[in-house]
Amino acid sequence: MEGPDGSGKTTQIELLETYLENKGYDIVIAREPGGTVIGEAVREIILNPEYQEMSHMTELLLYAAARAQLVNQVIRPALAEGKAVICDRFVESSAVYQGIGRGLGVDTVYEVNNYALGDVKPQLTIFMDLDAEDGIRRKKDQAELDRMELEDMSFHKRVVEGYRHLAQLYPERIVPIDATLPIDTIHSMLVKEVERRFFS
Ligand code: TYD
């Protein structure tokens, strides 16, 4: 599940989890960056607003390090046990935030992340499409902003444009959903997409 900050990913993941559990699936939810003890420690470093001096490459590698731990400790074992895994962000976040937002290039991001992912690839990526201003406004209402959320609006706009660009490039892999729609409507659309892909 992908999308800019404040686009409602977590709410939709919870609804999808319930739907899939009712269908008899064992579900594992993983959040990024984090999802493991080591990953959460890395998250503390990445998102700490005090570390303004962090280089873009360091940032990319730290996200990839947290991801490598998540894949090895959580995702791969869960898949091996026949469970379904829903990730709150995954490699496409790095593609847009570090590749496009930071300007490191999408190819560099995929190359680095290949080491973290190995053979684990998402079957379906949902992109919750929301204008950058709306996402950050929703965030500001919630809590203190982290190091990424404190970036200027032009960064967040590049992120959203980046997601839209990738969704256009890879329509089979990345499905955009209008995040301004009511929660129930989005859930129904998501279920339809999952049904079409996996149960028909
Ligand atoms: P997250 O906790 O998902 O934030 P939110 O709940 O606001 O969506 O992610 C933390 C921040 O890290 C978010 O601003 C997006 C950013 N991020 C990257 O820049 N690259 C990545 O690879 C990932 C996974 C997240």
mmCIF file with all atom_site columns, N, CA and C in Angstrom, residues 58-118:
data_model
loop_
_atom_site.group_PDB
_atom_site.id
_atom_site.type_symbol
_atom_site.label_atom_id
_atom_site.label_alt_id
_atom_site.label_comp_id
_atom_site.label_asym_id
_atom_site.label_entity_id
_atom_site.label_seq_id
_atom_site.pdbx_PDB_ins_code
_atom_site.Cartn_x
_atom_site.Cartn_y
_atom_site.Cartn_z
_atom_site.occupancy
_atom_site.B_iso_or_equiv
_atom_site.pdbx_formal_charge
_atom_site.auth_seq_id
_atom_site.auth_comp_id
_atom_site.auth_asym_id
_atom_site.auth_atom_id
_atom_site.pdbx_PDB_model_num
ATOM 1   N N  . THR A 1 58  ? 22.716 8.174   2.181   1.00 0.00 ? 58  THR A N  1
ATOM 2   C CA . THR A 1 58  ? 22.586 7.529   3.496   1.00 0.00 ? 58  THR A CA 1
ATOM 3   C C  . THR A 1 58  ? 21.121 7.175   3.734   1.00 0.00 ? 58  THR A C  1
ATOM 4   N N  . GLU A 1 59  ? 20.250 8.118   3.411   1.00 0.00 ? 59  GLU A N  1
ATOM 5   C CA . GLU A 1 59  ? 18.815 7.907   3.602   1.00 0.00 ? 59  GLU A CA 1
ATOM 6   C C  . GLU A 1 59  ? 18.331 6.699   2.794   1.00 0.00 ? 59  GLU A C  1
ATOM 7   N N  . LEU A 1 60  ? 18.742 6.653   1.528   1.00 0.00 ? 60  LEU A N  1
ATOM 8   C CA . LEU A 1 60  ? 18.344 5.532   0.665   1.00 0.00 ? 60  LEU A CA 1
ATOM 9   C C  . LEU A 1 60  ? 18.812 4.196   1.256   1.00 0.00 ? 60  LEU A C  1
ATOM 10  N N  . LEU A 1 61  ? 20.069 4.170   1.714   1.00 0.00 ? 61  LEU A N  1
ATOM 11  C CA . LEU A 1 61  ? 20.631 2.919   2.224   1.00 0.00 ? 61  LEU A CA 1
ATOM 12  C C  . LEU A 1 61  ? 19.989 2.513   3.549   1.00 0.00 ? 61  LEU A C  1
ATOM 13  N N  . LEU A 1 62  ? 19.637 3.484   4.364   1.00 0.00 ? 62  LEU A N  1
ATOM 14  C CA . LEU A 1 62  ? 18.987 3.154   5.639   1.00 0.00 ? 62  LEU A CA 1
ATOM 15  C C  . LEU A 1 62  ? 17.590 2.563   5.399   1.00 0.00 ? 62  LEU A C  1
ATOM 16  N N  . TYR A 1 63  ? 16.836 3.161   4.471   1.00 0.00 ? 63  TYR A N  1
ATOM 17  C CA . TYR A 1 63  ? 15.527 2.577   4.147   1.00 0.00 ? 63  TYR A CA 1
ATOM 18  C C  . TYR A 1 63  ? 15.702 1.162   3.610   1.00 0.00 ? 63  TYR A C  1
ATOM 19  N N  . ALA A 1 64  ? 16.730 0.976   2.772   1.00 0.00 ? 64  ALA A N  1
ATOM 20  C CA . ALA A 1 64  ? 16.959 -0.353  2.200   1.00 0.00 ? 64  ALA A CA 1
ATOM 21  C C  . ALA A 1 64  ? 17.404 -1.351  3.275   1.00 0.00 ? 64  ALA A C  1
ATOM 22  N N  . ALA A 1 65  ? 18.173 -0.862  4.265   1.00 0.00 ? 65  ALA A N  1
ATOM 23  C CA . ALA A 1 65  ? 18.630 -1.745  5.351   1.00 0.00 ? 65  ALA A CA 1
ATOM 24  C C  . ALA A 1 65  ? 17.436 -2.215  6.189   1.00 0.00 ? 65  ALA A C  1
ATOM 25  N N  . ALA A 1 66  ? 16.555 -1.278  6.523   1.00 0.00 ? 66  ALA A N  1
ATOM 26  C CA . ALA A 1 66  ? 15.362 -1.648  7.289   1.00 0.00 ? 66  ALA A CA 1
ATOM 27  C C  . ALA A 1 66  ? 14.521 -2.651  6.492   1.00 0.00 ? 66  ALA A C  1
ATOM 28  N N  . ARG A 1 67  ? 14.463 -2.443  5.172   1.00 0.00 ? 67  ARG A N  1
ATOM 29  C CA . ARG A 1 67  ? 13.674 -3.313  4.290   1.00 0.00 ? 67  ARG A CA 1
ATOM 30  C C  . ARG A 1 67  ? 14.287 -4.717  4.212   1.00 0.00 ? 67  ARG A C  1
ATOM 31  N N  . ALA A 1 68  ? 15.615 -4.773  4.139   1.00 0.00 ? 68  ALA A N  1
ATOM 32  C CA . ALA A 1 68  ? 16.286 -6.080  4.078   1.00 0.00 ? 68  ALA A CA 1
ATOM 33  C C  . ALA A 1 68  ? 15.951 -6.903  5.319   1.00 0.00 ? 68  ALA A C  1
ATOM 34  N N  . GLN A 1 69  ? 15.953 -6.249  6.475   1.00 0.00 ? 69  GLN A N  1
ATOM 35  C CA . GLN A 1 69  ? 15.641 -6.956  7.716   1.00 0.00 ? 69  GLN A CA 1
ATOM 36  C C  . GLN A 1 69  ? 14.185 -7.430  7.719   1.00 0.00 ? 69  GLN A C  1
ATOM 37  N N  . LEU A 1 70  ? 13.290 -6.572  7.234   1.00 0.00 ? 70  LEU A N  1
ATOM 38  C CA . LEU A 1 70  ? 11.863 -6.914  7.190   1.00 0.00 ? 70  LEU A CA 1
ATOM 39  C C  . LEU A 1 70  ? 11.614 -8.098  6.253   1.00 0.00 ? 70  LEU A C  1
ATOM 40  N N  . VAL A 1 71  ? 12.254 -8.057  5.098   1.00 0.00 ? 71  VAL A N  1
ATOM 41  C CA . VAL A 1 71  ? 12.066 -9.137  4.126   1.00 0.00 ? 71  VAL A CA 1
ATOM 42  C C  . VAL A 1 71  ? 12.558 -10.458 4.716   1.00 0.00 ? 71  VAL A C  1
ATOM 43  N N  . ASN A 1 72  ? 13.731 -10.424 5.340   1.00 0.00 ? 72  ASN A N  1
ATOM 44  C CA . ASN A 1 72  ? 14.323 -11.672 5.829   1.00 0.00 ? 72  ASN A CA 1
ATOM 45  C C  . ASN A 1 72  ? 13.667 -12.197 7.093   1.00 0.00 ? 72  ASN A C  1
ATOM 46  N N  . GLN A 1 73  ? 13.293 -11.268 7.966   1.00 0.00 ? 73  GLN A N  1
ATOM 47  C CA . GLN A 1 73  ? 12.775 -11.709 9.259   1.00 0.00 ? 73  GLN A CA 1
ATOM 48  C C  . GLN A 1 73  ? 11.264 -11.931 9.244   1.00 0.00 ? 73  GLN A C  1
ATOM 49  N N  . VAL A 1 74  ? 10.542 -11.187 8.425   1.00 0.00 ? 74  VAL A N  1
ATOM 50  C CA . VAL A 1 74  ? 9.078  -11.230 8.483   1.00 0.00 ? 74  VAL A CA 1
ATOM 51  C C  . VAL A 1 74  ? 8.445  -11.716 7.172   1.00 0.00 ? 74  VAL A C  1
ATOM 52  N N  . ILE A 1 75  ? 8.760  -11.046 6.056   1.00 0.00 ? 75  ILE A N  1
ATOM 53  C CA . ILE A 1 75  ? 7.985  -11.290 4.843   1.00 0.00 ? 75  ILE A CA 1
ATOM 54  C C  . ILE A 1 75  ? 8.270  -12.671 4.253   1.00 0.00 ? 75  ILE A C  1
ATOM 55  N N  . ARG A 1 76  ? 9.543  -12.984 4.060   1.00 0.00 ? 76  ARG A N  1
ATOM 56  C CA . ARG A 1 76  ? 9.847  -14.270 3.423   1.00 0.00 ? 76  ARG A CA 1
ATOM 57  C C  . ARG A 1 76  ? 9.337  -15.459 4.258   1.00 0.00 ? 76  ARG A C  1
ATOM 58  N N  . PRO A 1 77  ? 9.576  -15.457 5.590   1.00 0.00 ? 77  PRO A N  1
ATOM 59  C CA . PRO A 1 77  ? 9.030  -16.562 6.398   1.00 0.00 ? 77  PRO A CA 1
ATOM 60  C C  . PRO A 1 77  ? 7.500  -16.640 6.330   1.00 0.00 ? 77  PRO A C  1
ATOM 61  N N  . ALA A 1 78  ? 6.831  -15.486 6.327   1.00 0.00 ? 78  ALA A N  1
ATOM 62  C CA . ALA A 1 78  ? 5.357  -15.501 6.283   1.00 0.00 ? 78  ALA A CA 1
ATOM 63  C C  . ALA A 1 78  ? 4.873  -16.104 4.971   1.00 0.00 ? 78  ALA A C  1
ATOM 64  N N  . LEU A 1 79  ? 5.481  -15.710 3.872   1.00 0.00 ? 79  LEU A N  1
ATOM 65  C CA . LEU A 1 79  ? 5.072  -16.245 2.566   1.00 0.00 ? 79  LEU A CA 1
ATOM 66  C C  . LEU A 1 79  ? 5.332  -17.762 2.516   1.00 0.00 ? 79  LEU A C  1
ATOM 67  N N  . ALA A 1 80  ? 6.446  -18.176 3.110   1.00 0.00 ? 80  ALA A N  1
ATOM 68  C CA . ALA A 1 80  ? 6.784  -19.608 3.113   1.00 0.00 ? 80  ALA A CA 1
ATOM 69  C C  . ALA A 1 80  ? 5.744  -20.419 3.887   1.00 0.00 ? 80  ALA A C  1
ATOM 70  N N  . GLU A 1 81  ? 5.100  -19.776 4.864   1.00 0.00 ? 81  GLU A N  1
ATOM 71  C CA . GLU A 1 81  ? 4.053  -20.456 5.640   1.00 0.00 ? 81  GLU A CA 1
ATOM 72  C C  . GLU A 1 81  ? 2.689  -20.310 4.979   1.00 0.00 ? 81  GLU A C  1
ATOM 73  N N  . GLY A 1 82  ? 2.632  -19.727 3.788   1.00 0.00 ? 82  GLY A N  1
ATOM 74  C CA . GLY A 1 82  ? 1.365  -19.598 3.064   1.00 0.00 ? 82  GLY A CA 1
ATOM 75  C C  . GLY A 1 82  ? 0.525  -18.417 3.503   1.00 0.00 ? 82  GLY A C  1
ATOM 76  N N  . LYS A 1 83  ? 1.128  -17.495 4.239   1.00 0.00 ? 83  LYS A N  1
ATOM 77  C CA . LYS A 1 83  ? 0.364  -16.334 4.684   1.00 0.00 ? 83  LYS A CA 1
ATOM 78  C C  . LYS A 1 83  ? 0.382  -15.246 3.600   1.00 0.00 ? 83  LYS A C  1
ATOM 79  N N  . ALA A 1 84  ? -0.567 -14.317 3.734   1.00 0.00 ? 84  ALA A N  1
ATOM 80  C CA . ALA A 1 84  ? -0.579 -13.165 2.817   1.00 0.00 ? 84  ALA A CA 1
ATOM 81  C C  . ALA A 1 84  ? 0.010  -11.970 3.558   1.00 0.00 ? 84  ALA A C  1
ATOM 82  N N  . VAL A 1 85  ? 0.812  -11.184 2.868   1.00 0.00 ? 85  VAL A N  1
ATOM 83  C CA . VAL A 1 85  ? 1.485  -10.054 3.498   1.00 0.00 ? 85  VAL A CA 1
ATOM 84  C C  . VAL A 1 85  ? 0.999  -8.742  2.889   1.00 0.00 ? 85  VAL A C  1
ATOM 85  N N  . ILE A 1 86  ? 0.594  -7.824  3.766   1.00 0.00 ? 86  ILE A N  1
ATOM 86  C CA . ILE A 1 86  ? 0.249  -6.470  3.305   1.00 0.00 ? 86  ILE A CA 1
ATOM 87  C C  . ILE A 1 86  ? 1.278  -5.520  3.891   1.00 0.00 ? 86  ILE A C  1
ATOM 88  N N  . CYS A 1 87  ? 1.941  -4.767  3.027   1.00 0.00 ? 87  CYS A N  1
ATOM 89  C CA . CYS A 1 87  ? 2.964  -3.819  3.485   1.00 0.00 ? 87  CYS A CA 1
ATOM 90  C C  . CYS A 1 87  ? 2.446  -2.396  3.426   1.00 0.00 ? 87  CYS A C  1
ATOM 91  N N  . ASP A 1 88  ? 2.618  -1.697  4.547   1.00 0.00 ? 88  ASP A N  1
ATOM 92  C CA . ASP A 1 88  ? 2.348  -0.267  4.615   1.00 0.00 ? 88  ASP A CA 1
ATOM 93  C C  . ASP A 1 88  ? 3.624  0.414   4.125   1.00 0.00 ? 88  ASP A C  1
ATOM 94  N N  . ARG A 1 89  ? 3.679  0.667   2.833   1.00 0.00 ? 89  ARG A N  1
ATOM 95  C CA . ARG A 1 89  ? 4.862  1.146   2.105   1.00 0.00 ? 89  ARG A CA 1
ATOM 96  C C  . ARG A 1 89  ? 5.814  -0.004  1.820   1.00 0.00 ? 89  ARG A C  1
ATOM 97  N N  . PHE A 1 90  ? 6.510  0.118   0.674   1.00 0.00 ? 90  PHE A N  1
ATOM 98  C CA . PHE A 1 90  ? 7.547  -0.853  0.315   1.00 0.00 ? 90  PHE A CA 1
ATOM 99  C C  . PHE A 1 90  ? 8.494  -0.163  -0.657  1.00 0.00 ? 90  PHE A C  1
ATOM 100 N N  . VAL A 1 91  ? 9.055  -0.918  -1.583  1.00 0.00 ? 91  VAL A N  1
ATOM 101 C CA . VAL A 1 91  ? 10.128 -0.351  -2.402  1.00 0.00 ? 91  VAL A CA 1
ATOM 102 C C  . VAL A 1 91  ? 9.693  0.853   -3.247  1.00 0.00 ? 91  VAL A C  1
ATOM 103 N N  . GLU A 1 92  ? 8.409  0.938   -3.620  1.00 0.00 ? 92  GLU A N  1
ATOM 104 C CA . GLU A 1 92  ? 7.978  2.099   -4.429  1.00 0.00 ? 92  GLU A CA 1
ATOM 105 C C  . GLU A 1 92  ? 8.088  3.410   -3.637  1.00 0.00 ? 92  GLU A C  1
ATOM 106 N N  . SER A 1 93  ? 8.014  3.321   -2.292  1.00 0.00 ? 93  SER A N  1
ATOM 107 C CA . SER A 1 93  ? 8.237  4.536   -1.494  1.00 0.00 ? 93  SER A CA 1
ATOM 108 C C  . SER A 1 93  ? 9.648  5.051   -1.719  1.00 0.00 ? 93  SER A C  1
ATOM 109 N N  . SER A 1 94  ? 10.614 4.131   -1.723  1.00 0.00 ? 94  SER A N  1
ATOM 110 C CA . SER A 1 94  ? 12.000 4.565   -1.981  1.00 0.00 ? 94  SER A CA 1
ATOM 111 C C  . SER A 1 94  ? 12.137 5.097   -3.404  1.00 0.00 ? 94  SER A C  1
ATOM 112 N N  . ALA A 1 95  ? 11.430 4.440   -4.354  1.00 0.00 ? 95  ALA A N  1
ATOM 113 C CA . ALA A 1 95  ? 11.517 4.891   -5.751  1.00 0.00 ? 95  ALA A CA 1
ATOM 114 C C  . ALA A 1 95  ? 11.072 6.348   -5.869  1.00 0.00 ? 95  ALA A C  1
ATOM 115 N N  . VAL A 1 96  ? 9.974  6.711   -5.191  1.00 0.00 ? 96  VAL A N  1
ATOM 116 C CA . VAL A 1 96  ? 9.490  8.085   -5.345  1.00 0.00 ? 96  VAL A CA 1
ATOM 117 C C  . VAL A 1 96  ? 10.125 9.079   -4.366  1.00 0.00 ? 96  VAL A C  1
ATOM 118 N N  . TYR A 1 97  ? 10.281 8.699   -3.103  1.00 0.00 ? 97  TYR A N  1
ATOM 119 C CA . TYR A 1 97  ? 10.844 9.664   -2.134  1.00 0.00 ? 97  TYR A CA 1
ATOM 120 C C  . TYR A 1 97  ? 12.338 9.878   -2.376  1.00 0.00 ? 97  TYR A C  1
ATOM 121 N N  . GLN A 1 98  ? 13.097 8.761   -2.522  1.00 0.00 ? 98  GLN A N  1
ATOM 122 C CA . GLN A 1 98  ? 14.538 8.931   -2.702  1.00 0.00 ? 98  GLN A CA 1
ATOM 123 C C  . GLN A 1 98  ? 14.896 9.080   -4.192  1.00 0.00 ? 98  GLN A C  1
ATOM 124 N N  . GLY A 1 99  ? 14.255 8.263   -5.042  1.00 0.00 ? 99  GLY A N  1
ATOM 125 C CA . GLY A 1 99  ? 14.583 8.291   -6.463  1.00 0.00 ? 99  GLY A CA 1
ATOM 126 C C  . GLY A 1 99  ? 14.165 9.581   -7.137  1.00 0.00 ? 99  GLY A C  1
ATOM 127 N N  . ILE A 1 100 ? 12.918 10.000  -6.892  1.00 0.00 ? 100 ILE A N  1
ATOM 128 C CA . ILE A 1 100 ? 12.383 11.191  -7.565  1.00 0.00 ? 100 ILE A CA 1
ATOM 129 C C  . ILE A 1 100 ? 12.450 12.414  -6.641  1.00 0.00 ? 100 ILE A C  1
ATOM 130 N N  . GLY A 1 101 ? 11.935 12.300  -5.422  1.00 0.00 ? 101 GLY A N  1
ATOM 131 C CA . GLY A 1 101 ? 11.947 13.437  -4.491  1.00 0.00 ? 101 GLY A CA 1
ATOM 132 C C  . GLY A 1 101 ? 13.355 13.941  -4.229  1.00 0.00 ? 101 GLY A C  1
ATOM 133 N N  . ARG A 1 102 ? 14.255 13.023  -3.895  1.00 0.00 ? 102 ARG A N  1
ATOM 134 C CA . ARG A 1 102 ? 15.654 13.398  -3.606  1.00 0.00 ? 102 ARG A CA 1
ATOM 135 C C  . ARG A 1 102 ? 16.511 13.479  -4.864  1.00 0.00 ? 102 ARG A C  1
ATOM 136 N N  . GLY A 1 103 ? 15.990 12.950  -5.973  1.00 0.00 ? 103 GLY A N  1
ATOM 137 C CA . GLY A 1 103 ? 16.711 13.048  -7.236  1.00 0.00 ? 103 GLY A CA 1
ATOM 138 C C  . GLY A 1 103 ? 17.818 12.025  -7.424  1.00 0.00 ? 103 GLY A C  1
ATOM 139 N N  . LEU A 1 104 ? 17.773 10.920  -6.660  1.00 0.00 ? 104 LEU A N  1
ATOM 140 C CA . LEU A 1 104 ? 18.830 9.905   -6.819  1.00 0.00 ? 104 LEU A CA 1
ATOM 141 C C  . LEU A 1 104 ? 18.619 9.029   -8.058  1.00 0.00 ? 104 LEU A C  1
ATOM 142 N N  . GLY A 1 105 ? 17.406 9.078   -8.586  1.00 0.00 ? 105 GLY A N  1
ATOM 143 C CA . GLY A 1 105 ? 17.104 8.284   -9.787  1.00 0.00 ? 105 GLY A CA 1
ATOM 144 C C  . GLY A 1 105 ? 16.443 6.962   -9.421  1.00 0.00 ? 105 GLY A C  1
ATOM 145 N N  . VAL A 1 106 ? 15.373 6.648   -10.143 1.00 0.00 ? 106 VAL A N  1
ATOM 146 C CA . VAL A 1 106 ? 14.595 5.440   -9.843  1.00 0.00 ? 106 VAL A CA 1
ATOM 147 C C  . VAL A 1 106 ? 15.441 4.179   -10.091 1.00 0.00 ? 106 VAL A C  1
ATOM 148 N N  . ASP A 1 107 ? 16.251 4.198   -11.127 1.00 0.00 ? 107 ASP A N  1
ATOM 149 C CA . ASP A 1 107 ? 17.056 3.006   -11.431 1.00 0.00 ? 107 ASP A CA 1
ATOM 150 C C  . ASP A 1 107 ? 18.032 2.693   -10.299 1.00 0.00 ? 107 ASP A C  1
ATOM 151 N N  . THR A 1 108 ? 18.659 3.732   -9.762  1.00 0.00 ? 108 THR A N  1
ATOM 152 C CA . THR A 1 108 ? 19.589 3.526   -8.632  1.00 0.00 ? 108 THR A CA 1
ATOM 153 C C  . THR A 1 108 ? 18.850 2.900   -7.453  1.00 0.00 ? 108 THR A C  1
ATOM 154 N N  . VAL A 1 109 ? 17.648 3.403   -7.207  1.00 0.00 ? 109 VAL A N  1
ATOM 155 C CA . VAL A 1 109 ? 16.871 2.897   -6.079  1.00 0.00 ? 109 VAL A CA 1
ATOM 156 C C  . VAL A 1 109 ? 16.534 1.416   -6.266  1.00 0.00 ? 109 VAL A C  1
ATOM 157 N N  . TYR A 1 110 ? 16.063 1.058   -7.453  1.00 0.00 ? 110 TYR A N  1
ATOM 158 C CA . TYR A 1 110 ? 15.717 -0.355  -7.684  1.00 0.00 ? 110 TYR A CA 1
ATOM 159 C C  . TYR A 1 110 ? 16.968 -1.237  -7.577  1.00 0.00 ? 110 TYR A C  1
ATOM 160 N N  . GLU A 1 111 ? 18.096 -0.701  -8.092  1.00 0.00 ? 111 GLU A N  1
ATOM 161 C CA . GLU A 1 111 ? 19.340 -1.487  -8.062  1.00 0.00 ? 111 GLU A CA 1
ATOM 162 C C  . GLU A 1 111 ? 19.754 -1.793  -6.618  1.00 0.00 ? 111 GLU A C  1
ATOM 163 N N  . VAL A 1 112 ? 19.781 -0.748  -5.793  1.00 0.00 ? 112 VAL A N  1
ATOM 164 C CA . VAL A 1 112 ? 20.156 -0.931  -4.385  1.00 0.00 ? 112 VAL A CA 1
ATOM 165 C C  . VAL A 1 112 ? 19.170 -1.876  -3.702  1.00 0.00 ? 112 VAL A C  1
ATOM 166 N N  . ASN A 1 113 ? 17.889 -1.682  -3.990  1.00 0.00 ? 113 ASN A N  1
ATOM 167 C CA . ASN A 1 113 ? 16.875 -2.467  -3.283  1.00 0.00 ? 113 ASN A CA 1
ATOM 168 C C  . ASN A 1 113 ? 16.812 -3.921  -3.728  1.00 0.00 ? 113 ASN A C  1
ATOM 169 N N  . ASN A 1 114 ? 17.356 -4.214  -4.887  1.00 0.00 ? 114 ASN A N  1
ATOM 170 C CA . ASN A 1 114 ? 17.410 -5.622  -5.290  1.00 0.00 ? 114 ASN A CA 1
ATOM 171 C C  . ASN A 1 114 ? 18.157 -6.459  -4.279  1.00 0.00 ? 114 ASN A C  1
ATOM 172 N N  . TYR A 1 115 ? 19.161 -5.852  -3.642  1.00 0.00 ? 115 TYR A N  1
ATOM 173 C CA . TYR A 1 115 ? 19.901 -6.589  -2.606  1.00 0.00 ? 115 TYR A CA 1
ATOM 174 C C  . TYR A 1 115 ? 19.011 -6.849  -1.399  1.00 0.00 ? 115 TYR A C  1
ATOM 175 N N  . ALA A 1 116 ? 18.149 -5.904  -1.100  1.00 0.00 ? 116 ALA A N  1
ATOM 176 C CA . ALA A 1 116 ? 17.275 -6.056  0.068   1.00 0.00 ? 116 ALA A CA 1
ATOM 177 C C  . ALA A 1 116 ? 16.130 -7.026  -0.202  1.00 0.00 ? 116 ALA A C  1
ATOM 178 N N  . LEU A 1 117 ? 15.624 -7.019  -1.431  1.00 0.00 ? 117 LEU A N  1
ATOM 179 C CA . LEU A 1 117 ? 14.417 -7.789  -1.754  1.00 0.00 ? 117 LEU A CA 1
ATOM 180 C C  . LEU A 1 117 ? 14.693 -9.241  -2.143  1.00 0.00 ? 117 LEU A C  1
ATOM 181 N N  . GLY A 1 118 ? 15.794 -9.461  -2.845  1.00 0.00 ? 118 GLY A N  1
ATOM 182 C CA . GLY A 1 118 ? 16.024 -10.803 -3.391  1.00 0.00 ? 118 GLY A CA 1
ATOM 183 C C  . GLY A 1 118 ? 14.871 -11.178 -4.293  1.00 0.00 ? 118 GLY A C  1
#
